[in-house]
CSV table of C-alpha atoms in Angstrom, one decimal:
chain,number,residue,atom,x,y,z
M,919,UNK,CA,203.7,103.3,27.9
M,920,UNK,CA,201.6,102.0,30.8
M,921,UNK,CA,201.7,105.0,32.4
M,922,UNK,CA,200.5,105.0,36.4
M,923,UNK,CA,200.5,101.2,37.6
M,924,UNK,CA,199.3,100.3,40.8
M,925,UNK,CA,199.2,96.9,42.9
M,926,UNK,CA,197.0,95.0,44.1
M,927,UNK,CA,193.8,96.0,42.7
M,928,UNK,CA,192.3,94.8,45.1
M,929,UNK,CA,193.0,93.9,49.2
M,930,UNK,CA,191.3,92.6,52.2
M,931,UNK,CA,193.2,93.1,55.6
M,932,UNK,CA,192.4,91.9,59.7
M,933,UNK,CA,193.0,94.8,61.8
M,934,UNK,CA,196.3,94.9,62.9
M,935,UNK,CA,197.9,93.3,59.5
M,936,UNK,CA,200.6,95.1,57.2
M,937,UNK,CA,200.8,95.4,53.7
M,938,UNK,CA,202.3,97.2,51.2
M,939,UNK,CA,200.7,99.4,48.4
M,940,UNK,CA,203.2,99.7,45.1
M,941,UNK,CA,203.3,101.9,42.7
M,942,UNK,CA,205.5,102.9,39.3
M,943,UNK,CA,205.5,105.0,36.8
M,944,UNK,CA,207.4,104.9,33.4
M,945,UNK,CA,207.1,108.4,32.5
M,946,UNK,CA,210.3,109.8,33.8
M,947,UNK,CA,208.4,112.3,36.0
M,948,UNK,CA,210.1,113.6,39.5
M,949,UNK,CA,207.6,113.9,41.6
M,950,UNK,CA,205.0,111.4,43.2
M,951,UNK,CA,202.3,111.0,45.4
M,952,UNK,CA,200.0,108.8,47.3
M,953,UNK,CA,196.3,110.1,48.2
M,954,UNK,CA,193.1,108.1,49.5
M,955,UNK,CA,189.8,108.3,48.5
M,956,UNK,CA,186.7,108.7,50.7
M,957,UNK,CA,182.7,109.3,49.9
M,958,UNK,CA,182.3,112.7,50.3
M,959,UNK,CA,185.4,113.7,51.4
M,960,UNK,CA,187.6,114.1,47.6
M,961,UNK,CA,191.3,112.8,47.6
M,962,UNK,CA,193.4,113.6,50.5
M,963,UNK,CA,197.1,113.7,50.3
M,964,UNK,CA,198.9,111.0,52.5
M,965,UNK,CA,202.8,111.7,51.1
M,966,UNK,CA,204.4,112.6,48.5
M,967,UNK,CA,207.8,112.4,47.0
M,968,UNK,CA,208.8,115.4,45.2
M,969,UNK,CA,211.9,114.0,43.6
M,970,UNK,CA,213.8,111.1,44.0
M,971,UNK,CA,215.3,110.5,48.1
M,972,UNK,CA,213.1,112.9,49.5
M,973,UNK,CA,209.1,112.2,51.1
M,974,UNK,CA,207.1,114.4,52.9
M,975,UNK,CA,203.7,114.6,54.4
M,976,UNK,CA,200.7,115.2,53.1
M,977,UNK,CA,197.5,116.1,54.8
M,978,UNK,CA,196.9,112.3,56.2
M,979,UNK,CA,200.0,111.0,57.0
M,980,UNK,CA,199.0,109.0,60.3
M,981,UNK,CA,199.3,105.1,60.1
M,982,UNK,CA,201.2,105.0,57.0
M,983,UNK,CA,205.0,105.0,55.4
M,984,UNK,CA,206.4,105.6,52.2
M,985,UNK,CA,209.7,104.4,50.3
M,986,UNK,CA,210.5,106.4,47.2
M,987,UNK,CA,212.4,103.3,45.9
M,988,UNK,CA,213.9,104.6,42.9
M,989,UNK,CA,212.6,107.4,40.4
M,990,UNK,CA,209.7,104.8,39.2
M,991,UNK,CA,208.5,103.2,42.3
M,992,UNK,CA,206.8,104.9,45.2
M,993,UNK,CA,205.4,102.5,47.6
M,994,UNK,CA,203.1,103.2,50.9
M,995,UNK,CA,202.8,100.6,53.6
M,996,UNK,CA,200.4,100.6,56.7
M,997,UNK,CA,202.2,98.7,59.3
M,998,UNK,CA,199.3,97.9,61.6
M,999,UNK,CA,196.0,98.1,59.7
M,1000,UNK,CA,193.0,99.9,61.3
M,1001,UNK,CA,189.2,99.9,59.6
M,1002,UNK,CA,189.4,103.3,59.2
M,1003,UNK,CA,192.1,102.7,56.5
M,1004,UNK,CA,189.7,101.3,54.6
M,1005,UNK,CA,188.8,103.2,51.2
M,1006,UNK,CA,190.4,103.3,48.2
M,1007,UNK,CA,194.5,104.5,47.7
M,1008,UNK,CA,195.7,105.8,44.4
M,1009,UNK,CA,198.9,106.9,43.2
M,1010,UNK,CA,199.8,109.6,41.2
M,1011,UNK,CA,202.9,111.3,39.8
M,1012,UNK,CA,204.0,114.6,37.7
M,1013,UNK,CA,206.6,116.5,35.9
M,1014,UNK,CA,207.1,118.4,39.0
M,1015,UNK,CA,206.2,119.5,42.2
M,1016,UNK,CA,207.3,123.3,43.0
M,1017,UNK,CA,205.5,126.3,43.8
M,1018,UNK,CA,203.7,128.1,41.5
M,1019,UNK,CA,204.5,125.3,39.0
M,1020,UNK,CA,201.0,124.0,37.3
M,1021,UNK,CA,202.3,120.3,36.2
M,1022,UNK,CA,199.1,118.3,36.1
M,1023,UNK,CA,199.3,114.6,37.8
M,1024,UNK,CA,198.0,111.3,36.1
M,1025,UNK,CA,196.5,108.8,38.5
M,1026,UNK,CA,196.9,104.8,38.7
M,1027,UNK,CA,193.8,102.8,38.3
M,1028,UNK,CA,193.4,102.9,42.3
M,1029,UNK,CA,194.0,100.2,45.1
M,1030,UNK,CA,190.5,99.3,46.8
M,1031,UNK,CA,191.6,98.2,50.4
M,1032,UNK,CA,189.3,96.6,53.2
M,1033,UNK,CA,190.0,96.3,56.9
M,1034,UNK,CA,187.5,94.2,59.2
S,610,UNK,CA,193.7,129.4,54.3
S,611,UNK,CA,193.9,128.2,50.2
S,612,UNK,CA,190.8,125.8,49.4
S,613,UNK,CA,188.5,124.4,47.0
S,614,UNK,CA,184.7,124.3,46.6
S,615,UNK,CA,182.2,122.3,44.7
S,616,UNK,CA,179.2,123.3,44.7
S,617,UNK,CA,176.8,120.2,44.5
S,618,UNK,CA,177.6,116.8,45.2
S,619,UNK,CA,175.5,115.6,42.6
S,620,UNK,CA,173.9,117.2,39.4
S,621,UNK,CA,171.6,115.7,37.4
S,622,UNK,CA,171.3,116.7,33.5
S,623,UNK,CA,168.8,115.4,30.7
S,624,UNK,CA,170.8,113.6,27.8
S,625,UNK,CA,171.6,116.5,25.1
S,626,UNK,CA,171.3,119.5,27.6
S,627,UNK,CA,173.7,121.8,29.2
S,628,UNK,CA,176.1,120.4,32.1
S,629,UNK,CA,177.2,123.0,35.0
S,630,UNK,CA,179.5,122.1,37.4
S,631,UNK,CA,180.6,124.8,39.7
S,632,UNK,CA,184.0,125.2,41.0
S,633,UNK,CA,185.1,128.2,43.3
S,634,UNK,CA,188.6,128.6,44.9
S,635,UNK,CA,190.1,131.0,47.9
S,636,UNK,CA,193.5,132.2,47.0
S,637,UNK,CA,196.2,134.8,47.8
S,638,UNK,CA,197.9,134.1,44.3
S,639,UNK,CA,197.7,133.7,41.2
S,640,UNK,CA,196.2,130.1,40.9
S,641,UNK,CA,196.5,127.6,38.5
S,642,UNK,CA,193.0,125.3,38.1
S,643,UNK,CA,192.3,122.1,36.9
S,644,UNK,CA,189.3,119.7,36.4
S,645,UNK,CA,189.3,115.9,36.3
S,646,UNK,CA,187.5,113.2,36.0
S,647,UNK,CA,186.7,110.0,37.4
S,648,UNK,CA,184.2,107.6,35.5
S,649,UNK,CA,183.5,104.2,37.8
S,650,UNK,CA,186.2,102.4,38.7
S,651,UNK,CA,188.7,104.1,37.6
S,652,UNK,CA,191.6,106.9,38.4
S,653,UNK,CA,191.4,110.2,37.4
S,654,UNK,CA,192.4,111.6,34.1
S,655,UNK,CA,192.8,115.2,33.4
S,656,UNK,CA,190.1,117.2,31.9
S,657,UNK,CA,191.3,120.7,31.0
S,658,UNK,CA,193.8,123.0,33.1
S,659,UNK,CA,194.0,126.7,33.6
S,660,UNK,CA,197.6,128.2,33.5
S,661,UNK,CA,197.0,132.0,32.6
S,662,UNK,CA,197.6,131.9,29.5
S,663,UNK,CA,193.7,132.5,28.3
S,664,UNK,CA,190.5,132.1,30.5
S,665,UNK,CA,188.5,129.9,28.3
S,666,UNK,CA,189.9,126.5,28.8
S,667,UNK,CA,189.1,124.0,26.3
S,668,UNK,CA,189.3,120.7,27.4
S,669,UNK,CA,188.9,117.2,26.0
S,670,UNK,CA,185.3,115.6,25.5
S,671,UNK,CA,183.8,118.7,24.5
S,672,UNK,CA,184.1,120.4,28.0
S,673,UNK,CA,185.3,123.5,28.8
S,674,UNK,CA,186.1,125.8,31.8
S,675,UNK,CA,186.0,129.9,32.5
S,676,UNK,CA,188.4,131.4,34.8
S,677,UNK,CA,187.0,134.5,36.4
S,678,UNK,CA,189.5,136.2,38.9
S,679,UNK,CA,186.9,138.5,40.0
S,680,UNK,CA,184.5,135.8,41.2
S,681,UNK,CA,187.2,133.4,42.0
S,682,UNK,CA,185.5,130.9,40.1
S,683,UNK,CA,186.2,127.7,37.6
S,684,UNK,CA,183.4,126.8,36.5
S,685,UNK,CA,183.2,123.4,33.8
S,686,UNK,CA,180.7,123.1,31.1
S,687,UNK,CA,179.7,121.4,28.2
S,688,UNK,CA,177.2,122.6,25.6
S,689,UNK,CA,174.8,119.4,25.0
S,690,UNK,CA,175.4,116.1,27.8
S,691,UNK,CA,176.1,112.8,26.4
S,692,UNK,CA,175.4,109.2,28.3
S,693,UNK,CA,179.1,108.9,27.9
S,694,UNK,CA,180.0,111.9,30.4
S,695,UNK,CA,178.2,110.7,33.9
S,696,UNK,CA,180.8,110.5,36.2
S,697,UNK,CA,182.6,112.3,39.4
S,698,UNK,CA,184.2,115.4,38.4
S,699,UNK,CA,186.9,116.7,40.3
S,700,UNK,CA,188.0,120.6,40.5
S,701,UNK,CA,191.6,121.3,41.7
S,702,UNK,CA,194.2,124.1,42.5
S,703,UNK,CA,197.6,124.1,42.7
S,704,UNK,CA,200.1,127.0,44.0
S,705,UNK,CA,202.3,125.0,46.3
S,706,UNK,CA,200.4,121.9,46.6
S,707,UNK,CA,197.5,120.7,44.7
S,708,UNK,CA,194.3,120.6,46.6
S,709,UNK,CA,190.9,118.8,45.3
S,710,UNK,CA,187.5,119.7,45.6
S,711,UNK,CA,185.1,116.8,47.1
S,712,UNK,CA,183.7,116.0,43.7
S,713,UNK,CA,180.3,116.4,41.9
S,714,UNK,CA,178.8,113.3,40.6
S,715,UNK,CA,176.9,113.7,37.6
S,716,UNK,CA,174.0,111.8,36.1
S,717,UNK,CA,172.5,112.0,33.1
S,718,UNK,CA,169.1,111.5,32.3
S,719,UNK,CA,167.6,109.3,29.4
């Protein structure tokens, strides 16, 4: 199994381009999520997908989409790059995603995006 | 308001002493915990979780985690550090949603 797969690995973007992250998974799991990375700052939830044909908000959700494609793929697009989107996206998915529920999530490799 | 904190962004260790990385969370509810980690370039794979089911968590690597409801607090260790284990280590908590701490980078020393 490959597990969490994430592409690119790597990205360079103007301001103002779009792109799309992807992301899929081959573990059968419901739920999945998209989070960015930041020095100092942790991960920080963008969206997530709880199960198949739904998305929802996350902590960061400004500038950015999601399409939960199918039950494997979960893909986030910024439609009009900023610099401040630049850091590094990962992707994650788990079992589940309901309250009180203490599925653990396994992470892609990571998406290192650069806007000038 | 439920959140996470790490107590020191960085720690430094000698090779072959004991690693501390502090973890302390604010909850209404019964939590369940979780560490990570993040060596360079890389996602994040799971350490050790805490589901209730005993307080000393042992993880993989050697590492291993306390839960202590009455100091709210998840702290990760690991008797003797190894070369092998500098990296960012990430606490988490999960009720409704899973929320990460900022991360404590550790070095080793030689």
């Amino acid at each position: 199994n490959a597990g969490v797969t994430q592409t690119p690995k790597f990205q360079v973007l103007k301001t103002g381009q779009s792109m799309t992250l992807q992301c899929a998974q081959d573990m059968n799991h419901n739920s999945m999520y998209w989070y960015r990375q930041d020095p100092g700052m942790g991960l920080r939830l963008i969206y997530y997908s709880a199960s198949e044909g739904t998305t929802d908000k996350g902590e960061v959700p400004n500038g950015y989409n999601v399409s939960r494609l199918n039950k494997r793929e979960f893909s986030l697009r910024l439609e009009s790059a900023a610099p401040s989107q630049t850091s590094v996206y990962f992707c994650a998915s788990s079992e589940s995603r309901r309250s009180y529920v203490s599925y653990e999530q396994y992470f892609g490799p990571g998406t290192r995006l650069t806007v000038t | 308001a439920q959140s996470v904190t790490q107590l020191g962004s960085h720690v430094s260790v000698s090779e072959g002493a004991l690693v501390l990385l502090r973890c302390n969370y604010s909850s209404s509810v019964p939590p369940y915990l979780f560490w990570y980690v993040q060596y360079p370039n890389q996602g994040l794979q799971l350490l050790l979780k805490y589901t209730s089911a005993a307080t000393l968590v042992k993880g993989i690597n050697g590492f291993e985690a306390e839960f202590k409801k009455s100091e709210t607090s998840f702290h990760l260790t690991k008797p003797s550090a190894h070369m092998s284990d500098a990296a960012e280590y990430f606490c988490a908590f999960s009720d409704d949603k899973i929320i990460f701490g900022k991360g404590t980078r550790l070095h080793i020393l030689p």
